[in-house]
Amino acid sequence: METLRSFVGGRWVAGSGSPQTLLNPATEEPLAQVSSEGIDLAAALGHAREVGGRALRGLTFAERGALLRGIADALQEERDALLQLGIANGGNTRSDAKFDVDGAIGTLLAYVDVANALGARKFLVDGDGLQLGRSARFHGQHIAVPRRGVAVHINAFNFPAWGFAEKAAVALLAGMPVLSKPATSSAMVAHRIMQVVVEKKLLPEGALSFLVGAPRDLPAQLGAQDVLAFTGSGDTGARLRALANVIRHSVRVNIEADSLNAAVLGPEAEPRSDMYELFLKDVVRDMTQKAGQKCTAIRRILVPREIFLSVKDDLVELLTPIKVGNPAEEDTRMGPLATKSQLEDAHKGVALLKGRLAFGDLERRPKGYFLSPILVESPGEAVHEHEVFGPVASLLPYEANAAELVARGNGGLVCSLYSEDQAFLEETIHAVAPFHGRVFIGHPKIELSPGPGTVLPQLVHGGPGRAGGGEELGGARGLALYLQRVALEGPRPSIQKLLG
Amino acid sequence: METLRSFVGGRWVAGSGSPQTLLNPATEEPLAQVSSEGIDLAAALGHAREVGGRALRGLTFAERGALLRGIADALQEERDALLQLGIANGGNTRSDAKFDVDGAIGTLLAYVDVANALGARKFLVDGDGLQLGRSARFHGQHIAVPRRGVAVHINAFNFPAWGFAEKAAVALLAGMPVLSKPATSSAMVAHRIMQVVVEKKLLPEGALSFLVGAPRDLPAQLGAQDVLAFTGSGDTGARLRALANVIRHSVRVNIEADSLNAAVLGPEAEPRSDMYELFLKDVVRDMTQKAGQKCTAIRRILVPREIFLSVKDDLVELLTPIKVGNPAEEDTRMGPLATKSQLEDAHKGVALLKGRLAFGDLERRPKGYFLSPILVESPGEAVHEHEVFGPVASLLPYEANAAELVARGNGGLVCSLYSEDQAFLEETIHAVAPFHGRVFIGHPKIELSPGPGTVLPQLVHGGPGRAGGGEELGGARGLALYLQRVALEGPRPSIQKLLG
């Protein structure tokens, strides 16, 4: 059985102690083992900060972008092997695995474009120069420079490729070295990516480190110039944010956590209309793609009370033929959950919702972490409070209170609205916007619409409150997490010469 | 003796229980008493969120700006009374009091300009529209909308007028209601401002609330849509950030805390040169203005080793005639510290520095919280770790290591450089920028230079690490704290109609 190693301090290092075993979640077959015990984390962080930081800060944005392009190209070459690993280790269907790997490549390439737009500078110029006094000599200019620490990325199990890329692309472009820690259970994809980066020498030494296995006390070793970006559960996010060093040294922390994303079918919706069909299609995709294990997946389906039964019947009809099984088999439409503990959490979560199952069952298979798509109706209050991270969504009728129901999620990543009623759209957008990082408006005339569950690198990703209060991506906006904005104040000639 | 009341829920409320007494720090004469006991904080927050939030969100930026202008004009009319209160209750010289009150008025007026530039919108449009798909129909647009909570501002004792204004102006312009809590010891200025706002009906009901006395569990009552902005000690900031609700609900927190601001005299400096004289002048001003009780005051004075003795002698000569006394007396150049506990902390802090006193003494007067200006030489390592919040600065020689010494402060509000050597400036700016929110470049040809200790509303104020990791002001940049950025994604016509 393969042993996955970490890449820290410029070399591959195997942990000691008793390893964790990575499985195929469809077959429970062991695939690899990992341990991070005994790895010198302080030295790993120090090497990244010193060697990697200096190398990246010496490059222009365009040069850093060329590095990202190199990674994107290498992932494209390695695509088939990565898809196979996603299928075996992630429980992904081939389509799920493509969503992850192609998402990674697309995000890297989007940041190549951002890099090229920023061009030959090594730091950001933020806004125009300002005349501060009566004479033009007294001048102000904001710039934003790379922080001198390391960006530690703790990624979720569901997107080992995309999750790596969306965080690393932005930090590397900003000029900060990265230490990337994939979720252990699905680490084989990220591990292969790291191997490719190392084998092909795609980055300067120290620019990217990789820790596989338990993070141990890594977050507790971060200081004032470091950044911690985490995607995962709200409970873990809260623990990270409460660490004494994080609080004491104002460590920058970005968290993407739980989200009860709502999709709202507009009040004017007619069953069988194009908008209605689009809504059903997006709901079913979000429930089943990656077995519902997307932080942006629709969890609350809000429909006008008068067509509630129609929507329910149609969703049941669409969910019925979804074949759940081993994604290595060609006719499988939905794979298993990623781990046994994810499956157990999903079962507990469905029970917490206290609703009736309009579709699906809770039967367990003898092998593999399978769960059928589950459509809940008449759920309890927990539908606005507890995210079930699996192929589970709740159907809720609304009357005039759609926006109020949405807001009860207390902060989410995305809310989607399916309507052509401009007054309804505007009123609802104004009401739900403060609670979200993104509002998606579905429209049947948009070809190849990715639906609300797809995160685009051009748009910000994150959300307030329950969603963790973070913000990533959004083109150049995402760089801010890794930069220190500083106001330069003084004689105009000196400042202008510095800007070049 | 006057009893100061809070203004919450649209009315003046006196606390119950045993009150705290506010003193004249020069004479220890009691001036007023306050208590916040018994005040229904949950109701106060609810009223601000519901009544104030709705009213402000209904206004355009330009209309909110007109409210700020109203406050600025009223403070201008009330200026003499406010200066008298600053002198009596704050230990301010008249010049110190003007710095506070005129800073408040100037900041409000600067945000009137920001408001007018933003004009007739009620929310921010952030960047250009984005084509997201092959066709132009699939469109993205970022906007930033007011958060639906309340902005709680916990202000420091040193700037009761400016501290109120710099936080409130930005939140109100963003469209968020404010609950402002001044430091108790010097609350009379902020209380008078609140009286003026209420008497003249300068704001819609609920837009501005005012809590005087202990904050009790106010910060623990904040939720996912609220904002907490705090200026004060790093210890209190850390306690606020660690609150369970703050962590659990991702409450937005902005902290301005300790800062060991360094001023660096360039390696080429010649004693008696204009640059040298400017440096001395700025150091002496920062040591003595407001008795050194400015978060931006110079704490570490870095000079080339070869002219160390010259700088020391000249600073001693400049500090010698500074008359410390009751600011009600006309020839007083420096007043007392604000409270007995501030004085005790300053004494402890000087002891912690473990240096020799090149100037000053630690004698206590029988009445009043007076401390002479104190110039420390040969301090221990604490000079980079412990802020003494008073008229205390340390003089340090450097050789080629100025930037390294500056960075040992581990995050500060401002670093100031006094040099015309462009290579030195550029190298040092690049080295110190990641550790600061502002870098000030002194130049003798800038007339009326405010020095590094003055915070300008056009430039960001805050700093990483020890300084709390916050950012305020910076013109429109400051609005971000009070807004939720949200990406709109969907059909271009719907989004463009929404933007108007």
CSV table of N, CA and C in Angstrom, one decimal, chain A residues 22-139:
chain,number,residue,atom,x,y,z
A,22,LEU,N,-6.3,5.6,4.0
A,22,LEU,CA,-7.3,6.2,3.1
A,22,LEU,C,-8.0,5.1,2.3
A,23,LEU,N,-9.3,5.2,2.2
A,23,LEU,CA,-10.1,4.2,1.6
A,23,LEU,C,-10.7,4.6,0.3
A,24,ASN,N,-11.2,3.6,-0.4
A,24,ASN,CA,-12.2,3.8,-1.5
A,24,ASN,C,-13.6,3.8,-0.8
A,25,PRO,N,-14.3,5.0,-0.8
A,25,PRO,CA,-15.5,5.0,0.0
A,25,PRO,C,-16.7,4.2,-0.6
A,26,ALA,N,-16.5,3.7,-1.9
A,26,ALA,CA,-17.5,2.8,-2.5
A,26,ALA,C,-17.3,1.4,-2.1
A,27,THR,N,-16.0,1.0,-1.9
A,27,THR,CA,-15.7,-0.4,-1.6
A,27,THR,C,-15.1,-0.7,-0.3
A,28,GLU,N,-14.7,0.4,0.4
A,28,GLU,CA,-13.9,0.4,1.7
A,28,GLU,C,-12.5,-0.3,1.5
A,29,GLU,N,-12.1,-0.5,0.3
A,29,GLU,CA,-10.8,-1.0,0.1
A,29,GLU,C,-9.7,0.0,0.5
A,30,PRO,N,-8.7,-0.4,1.2
A,30,PRO,CA,-7.6,0.6,1.6
A,30,PRO,C,-6.8,0.9,0.4
A,31,LEU,N,-6.4,2.2,0.3
A,31,LEU,CA,-5.7,2.7,-0.9
A,31,LEU,C,-4.3,3.2,-0.6
A,32,ALA,N,-4.2,3.8,0.6
A,32,ALA,CA,-2.9,4.5,0.9
A,32,ALA,C,-2.9,4.7,2.4
A,33,GLN,N,-1.7,5.0,2.9
A,33,GLN,CA,-1.7,5.4,4.4
A,33,GLN,C,-0.8,6.7,4.5
A,34,VAL,N,-1.1,7.4,5.6
A,34,VAL,CA,-0.4,8.7,5.8
A,34,VAL,C,-0.2,8.9,7.3
A,35,SER,N,0.8,9.6,7.6
A,35,SER,CA,1.0,10.1,9.0
A,35,SER,C,1.8,11.4,8.9
A,36,SER,N,1.4,12.4,9.8
A,36,SER,CA,2.2,13.6,9.9
A,36,SER,C,3.0,13.6,11.2
A,37,GLU,N,3.0,12.6,12.0
A,37,GLU,CA,3.7,12.5,13.2
A,37,GLU,C,5.2,12.7,13.0
A,38,GLY,N,5.8,13.5,13.9
A,38,GLY,CA,7.3,13.7,13.8
A,38,GLY,C,7.8,14.7,12.8
A,39,ILE,N,6.9,15.2,12.0
A,39,ILE,CA,7.3,16.2,11.0
A,39,ILE,C,7.5,17.5,11.7
A,40,ASP,N,8.7,18.2,11.5
A,40,ASP,CA,9.0,19.4,12.2
A,40,ASP,C,8.2,20.6,11.5
A,41,LEU,N,7.1,20.9,12.2
A,41,LEU,CA,6.2,21.9,11.6
A,41,LEU,C,6.8,23.3,11.6
A,42,ALA,N,7.5,23.6,12.7
A,42,ALA,CA,8.1,24.9,12.9
A,42,ALA,C,9.1,25.1,11.8
A,43,ALA,N,9.9,24.1,11.5
A,43,ALA,CA,10.9,24.2,10.4
A,43,ALA,C,10.2,24.4,9.1
A,44,ALA,N,9.1,23.6,8.9
A,44,ALA,CA,8.4,23.7,7.6
A,44,ALA,C,7.8,25.1,7.4
A,45,LEU,N,7.2,25.7,8.4
A,45,LEU,CA,6.7,27.1,8.3
A,45,LEU,C,7.8,28.1,8.1
A,46,GLY,N,8.9,27.9,8.8
A,46,GLY,CA,10.1,28.8,8.7
A,46,GLY,C,10.7,28.8,7.3
A,47,HIS,N,10.8,27.6,6.7
A,47,HIS,CA,11.3,27.4,5.4
A,47,HIS,C,10.4,28.1,4.4
A,48,ALA,N,9.1,27.9,4.5
A,48,ALA,CA,8.2,28.6,3.6
A,48,ALA,C,8.3,30.1,3.7
A,49,ARG,N,8.3,30.6,4.9
A,49,ARG,CA,8.3,32.0,5.1
A,49,ARG,C,9.6,32.6,4.6
A,50,GLU,N,10.8,32.0,4.9
A,50,GLU,CA,12.0,32.6,4.5
A,50,GLU,C,12.4,32.4,3.0
A,51,VAL,N,12.4,31.1,2.6
A,51,VAL,CA,12.9,30.8,1.3
A,51,VAL,C,11.8,31.0,0.3
A,52,GLY,N,10.6,30.5,0.5
A,52,GLY,CA,9.5,30.7,-0.4
A,52,GLY,C,9.0,32.2,-0.5
A,53,GLY,N,8.9,32.8,0.6
A,53,GLY,CA,8.4,34.2,0.6
A,53,GLY,C,9.4,35.1,-0.2
A,54,ARG,N,10.7,35.0,0.1
A,54,ARG,CA,11.6,35.8,-0.6
A,54,ARG,C,11.6,35.6,-2.1
A,55,ALA,N,11.5,34.3,-2.5
A,55,ALA,CA,11.4,34.0,-4.0
A,55,ALA,C,10.2,34.6,-4.6
A,56,LEU,N,9.1,34.5,-4.0
A,56,LEU,CA,7.8,35.0,-4.6
A,56,LEU,C,7.8,36.5,-4.7
A,57,ARG,N,8.3,37.1,-3.6
A,57,ARG,CA,8.2,38.6,-3.6
A,57,ARG,C,9.2,39.2,-4.6
A,58,GLY,N,10.2,38.4,-5.0
A,58,GLY,CA,11.1,38.9,-6.1
A,58,GLY,C,10.5,38.8,-7.5
A,59,LEU,N,9.4,38.2,-7.6
A,59,LEU,CA,8.7,38.1,-8.9
A,59,LEU,C,7.6,39.2,-9.1
A,60,THR,N,7.4,39.5,-10.4
A,60,THR,CA,6.3,40.4,-10.7
A,60,THR,C,5.0,39.6,-10.7
A,61,PHE,N,3.9,40.3,-10.7
A,61,PHE,CA,2.6,39.5,-10.8
A,61,PHE,C,2.6,38.7,-12.1
A,62,ALA,N,3.0,39.3,-13.2
A,62,ALA,CA,3.0,38.5,-14.4
A,62,ALA,C,3.9,37.2,-14.3
A,63,GLU,N,5.0,37.4,-13.7
A,63,GLU,CA,5.9,36.2,-13.5
A,63,GLU,C,5.2,35.1,-12.6
A,64,ARG,N,4.5,35.6,-11.5
A,64,ARG,CA,3.8,34.7,-10.7
A,64,ARG,C,2.7,34.0,-11.5
A,65,GLY,N,2.1,34.8,-12.4
A,65,GLY,CA,1.0,34.2,-13.2
A,65,GLY,C,1.6,33.1,-14.1
A,66,ALA,N,2.8,33.3,-14.6
A,66,ALA,CA,3.4,32.3,-15.5
A,66,ALA,C,3.6,31.0,-14.7
A,67,LEU,N,3.9,31.1,-13.4
A,67,LEU,CA,4.0,29.9,-12.6
A,67,LEU,C,2.6,29.2,-12.5
A,68,LEU,N,1.6,30.0,-12.3
A,68,LEU,CA,0.2,29.4,-12.2
A,68,LEU,C,-0.1,28.7,-13.6
A,69,ARG,N,0.2,29.3,-14.7
A,69,ARG,CA,0.0,28.7,-15.9
A,69,ARG,C,0.7,27.4,-16.1
A,70,GLY,N,1.9,27.3,-15.6
A,70,GLY,CA,2.6,26.1,-15.6
A,70,GLY,C,1.9,25.0,-14.8
A,71,ILE,N,1.3,25.3,-13.7
A,71,ILE,CA,0.6,24.3,-12.9
A,71,ILE,C,-0.7,23.9,-13.6
A,72,ALA,N,-1.4,24.9,-14.2
A,72,ALA,CA,-2.6,24.6,-14.9
A,72,ALA,C,-2.3,23.6,-16.1
A,73,ASP,N,-1.2,23.9,-16.8
A,73,ASP,CA,-0.9,23.0,-18.0
A,73,ASP,C,-0.5,21.6,-17.5
A,74,ALA,N,0.2,21.6,-16.4
A,74,ALA,CA,0.6,20.3,-15.9
A,74,ALA,C,-0.6,19.5,-15.4
A,75,LEU,N,-1.6,20.1,-14.8
A,75,LEU,CA,-2.8,19.4,-14.3
A,75,LEU,C,-3.6,18.9,-15.6
A,76,GLN,N,-3.6,19.7,-16.6
A,76,GLN,CA,-4.2,19.3,-17.8
A,76,GLN,C,-3.6,18.0,-18.4
A,77,GLU,N,-2.3,18.0,-18.4
A,77,GLU,CA,-1.6,16.8,-18.8
A,77,GLU,C,-1.9,15.6,-17.9
A,78,GLU,N,-2.0,15.9,-16.7
A,78,GLU,CA,-2.2,14.8,-15.6
A,78,GLU,C,-3.7,14.5,-15.4
A,79,ARG,N,-4.6,15.1,-16.2
A,79,ARG,CA,-6.0,15.1,-15.9
A,79,ARG,C,-6.5,13.7,-15.7
A,80,ASP,N,-6.2,12.8,-16.6
A,80,ASP,CA,-6.8,11.4,-16.5
A,80,ASP,C,-6.4,10.7,-15.2
A,81,ALA,N,-5.2,10.8,-14.9
A,81,ALA,CA,-4.7,10.2,-13.6
A,81,ALA,C,-5.4,10.8,-12.4
A,82,LEU,N,-5.6,12.1,-12.4
A,82,LEU,CA,-6.3,12.8,-11.3
A,82,LEU,C,-7.8,12.4,-11.3
A,83,LEU,N,-8.4,12.3,-12.4
A,83,LEU,CA,-9.8,11.8,-12.4
A,83,LEU,C,-9.9,10.4,-11.8
A,84,GLN,N,-9.0,9.6,-12.2
A,84,GLN,CA,-9.0,8.2,-11.6
A,84,GLN,C,-8.9,8.2,-10.1
A,85,LEU,N,-8.0,9.1,-9.6
A,85,LEU,CA,-7.8,9.1,-8.2
A,85,LEU,C,-9.1,9.7,-7.5
A,86,GLY,N,-9.7,10.7,-8.1
A,86,GLY,CA,-11.0,11.2,-7.6
A,86,GLY,C,-12.0,10.2,-7.5
A,87,ILE,N,-12.1,9.3,-8.5
A,87,ILE,CA,-13.1,8.3,-8.5
A,87,ILE,C,-12.8,7.3,-7.4
A,88,ALA,N,-11.6,6.9,-7.3
A,88,ALA,CA,-11.2,5.8,-6.4
A,88,ALA,C,-11.2,6.3,-4.9
A,89,ASN,N,-10.6,7.4,-4.7
A,89,ASN,CA,-10.4,7.9,-3.3
A,89,ASN,C,-11.5,8.9,-2.8
A,90,GLY,N,-12.2,9.5,-3.8
A,90,GLY,CA,-13.2,10.5,-3.4
A,90,GLY,C,-14.6,10.1,-3.5
A,91,GLY,N,-14.8,8.9,-4.1
A,91,GLY,CA,-16.2,8.5,-4.3
A,91,GLY,C,-16.9,9.3,-5.4
A,92,ASN,N,-16.1,9.9,-6.2
A,92,ASN,CA,-16.6,10.8,-7.3
A,92,ASN,C,-17.0,10.0,-8.5
A,93,THR,N,-18.1,10.3,-9.1
A,93,THR,CA,-18.4,9.9,-10.5
A,93,THR,C,-17.3,10.6,-11.4
A,94,ARG,N,-17.2,10.1,-12.6
A,94,ARG,CA,-16.2,10.7,-13.5
A,94,ARG,C,-16.6,12.2,-13.7
A,95,SER,N,-17.9,12.4,-13.8
A,95,SER,CA,-18.4,13.8,-13.9
A,95,SER,C,-18.1,14.7,-12.7
A,96,ASP,N,-18.2,14.1,-11.5
A,96,ASP,CA,-17.8,14.8,-10.3
A,96,ASP,C,-16.4,15.1,-10.3
A,97,ALA,N,-15.6,14.1,-10.7
A,97,ALA,CA,-14.1,14.3,-10.6
A,97,ALA,C,-13.7,15.4,-11.6
A,98,LYS,N,-14.4,15.4,-12.8
A,98,LYS,CA,-14.1,16.5,-13.8
A,98,LYS,C,-14.4,17.9,-13.2
A,99,PHE,N,-15.5,17.9,-12.5
A,99,PHE,CA,-16.0,19.2,-11.9
A,99,PHE,C,-14.9,19.7,-11.0
A,100,ASP,N,-14.2,18.8,-10.2
A,100,ASP,CA,-13.2,19.2,-9.3
A,100,ASP,C,-11.9,19.6,-10.1
A,101,VAL,N,-11.4,18.7,-10.9
A,101,VAL,CA,-10.1,18.9,-11.6
A,101,VAL,C,-10.2,20.1,-12.6
A,102,ASP,N,-11.3,20.1,-13.4
A,102,ASP,CA,-11.5,21.2,-14.4
A,102,ASP,C,-11.7,22.5,-13.7
A,103,GLY,N,-12.4,22.4,-12.5
A,103,GLY,CA,-12.5,23.7,-11.7
A,103,GLY,C,-11.2,24.2,-11.3
A,104,ALA,N,-10.3,23.3,-10.9
A,104,ALA,CA,-8.9,23.7,-10.5
A,104,ALA,C,-8.2,24.4,-11.6
A,105,ILE,N,-8.2,23.7,-12.8
A,105,ILE,CA,-7.5,24.3,-14.0
A,105,ILE,C,-8.1,25.6,-14.4
A,106,GLY,N,-9.4,25.7,-14.4
A,106,GLY,CA,-10.1,26.9,-14.8
A,106,GLY,C,-9.8,28.1,-13.8
A,107,THR,N,-9.7,27.8,-12.5
A,107,THR,CA,-9.4,28.8,-11.5
A,107,THR,C,-7.9,29.3,-11.7
A,108,LEU,N,-7.0,28.3,-11.9
A,108,LEU,CA,-5.6,28.7,-12.1
A,108,LEU,C,-5.5,29.6,-13.3
A,109,LEU,N,-6.2,29.3,-14.4
A,109,LEU,CA,-6.1,30.1,-15.6
A,109,LEU,C,-6.8,31.4,-15.5
A,110,ALA,N,-7.9,31.5,-14.7
A,110,ALA,CA,-8.5,32.8,-14.4
A,110,ALA,C,-7.5,33.7,-13.7
A,111,TYR,N,-6.7,33.1,-12.8
A,111,TYR,CA,-5.7,34.0,-12.1
A,111,TYR,C,-4.5,34.3,-12.9
A,112,VAL,N,-4.2,33.5,-14.0
A,112,VAL,CA,-3.2,33.9,-15.0
A,112,VAL,C,-3.7,35.2,-15.6
A,113,ASP,N,-5.0,35.3,-15.9
A,113,ASP,CA,-5.5,36.5,-16.5
A,113,ASP,C,-5.4,37.7,-15.5
A,114,VAL,N,-5.7,37.5,-14.3
A,114,VAL,CA,-5.6,38.5,-13.3
A,114,VAL,C,-4.1,39.0,-13.2
A,115,ALA,N,-3.2,38.0,-13.2
A,115,ALA,CA,-1.8,38.3,-13.1
A,115,ALA,C,-1.3,39.2,-14.3
A,116,ASN,N,-1.8,38.8,-15.5
A,116,ASN,CA,-1.4,39.5,-16.7
A,116,ASN,C,-1.9,41.0,-16.7
A,117,ALA,N,-3.1,41.1,-16.1
A,117,ALA,CA,-3.7,42.5,-16.0
A,117,ALA,C,-2.9,43.3,-15.0
A,118,LEU,N,-2.3,42.7,-14.0
A,118,LEU,CA,-1.5,43.4,-13.0
A,118,LEU,C,-0.1,43.7,-13.5
A,119,GLY,N,0.4,42.8,-14.3
A,119,GLY,CA,1.6,43.1,-15.1
A,119,GLY,C,2.9,43.1,-14.3
A,120,ALA,N,3.7,44.1,-14.6
A,120,ALA,CA,5.1,44.0,-14.2
A,120,ALA,C,5.4,44.5,-12.8
A,121,ARG,N,4.3,44.8,-12.0
A,121,ARG,CA,4.6,45.3,-10.6
A,121,ARG,C,4.8,44.1,-9.7
A,122,LYS,N,5.4,44.3,-8.5
A,122,LYS,CA,5.5,43.3,-7.5
A,122,LYS,C,4.6,43.5,-6.3
A,123,PHE,N,3.9,44.7,-6.3
A,123,PHE,CA,2.9,45.0,-5.3
A,123,PHE,C,1.8,45.7,-5.9
A,124,LEU,N,0.6,45.8,-5.2
A,124,LEU,CA,-0.5,46.4,-5.8
A,124,LEU,C,-0.5,47.9,-5.5
A,125,VAL,N,-0.9,48.7,-6.5
A,125,VAL,CA,-1.2,50.1,-6.3
A,125,VAL,C,-2.7,50.2,-6.1
A,126,ASP,N,-3.1,50.8,-5.0
A,126,ASP,CA,-4.5,50.7,-4.6
A,126,ASP,C,-5.1,52.2,-4.7
A,127,GLY,N,-5.8,52.4,-5.8
A,127,GLY,CA,-6.5,53.7,-5.9
A,127,GLY,C,-5.5,54.7,-6.4
A,128,ASP,N,-6.0,55.9,-6.6
A,128,ASP,CA,-5.3,57.0,-7.1
A,128,ASP,C,-4.5,57.7,-6.0
A,129,GLY,N,-3.5,58.5,-6.4
A,129,GLY,CA,-2.7,59.3,-5.5
A,129,GLY,C,-3.7,60.4,-5.0
A,130,LEU,N,-3.4,60.9,-3.8
A,130,LEU,CA,-4.2,61.9,-3.1
A,130,LEU,C,-3.4,63.1,-2.7
A,131,GLN,N,-3.9,64.3,-3.1
A,131,GLN,CA,-3.3,65.5,-2.5
A,131,GLN,C,-3.8,65.7,-1.1
A,132,LEU,N,-2.9,65.8,-0.2
A,132,LEU,CA,-3.3,65.8,1.2
A,132,LEU,C,-3.2,67.2,1.9
A,133,GLY,N,-2.4,68.1,1.3
A,133,GLY,CA,-2.3,69.4,1.8
A,133,GLY,C,-2.7,70.5,0.8
A,134,ARG,N,-2.4,71.7,1.2
A,134,ARG,CA,-2.7,72.8,0.3
A,134,ARG,C,-1.9,72.7,-1.0
A,135,SER,N,-0.7,72.2,-0.8
A,135,SER,CA,0.2,72.1,-2.0
A,135,SER,C,0.2,70.6,-2.4
A,136,ALA,N,0.4,70.4,-3.7
A,136,ALA,CA,0.4,69.1,-4.3
A,136,ALA,C,1.6,68.3,-3.7
A,137,ARG,N,2.6,68.9,-3.1
A,137,ARG,CA,3.7,68.2,-2.6
A,137,ARG,C,3.4,67.1,-1.6
A,138,PHE,N,2.4,67.4,-0.7
A,138,PHE,CA,2.1,66.5,0.4
A,138,PHE,C,1.0,65.5,-0.2
A,139,HIS,N,1.5,64.3,-0.3
A,139,HIS,CA,0.8,63.3,-1.2
A,139,HIS,C,0.5,62.0,-0.5
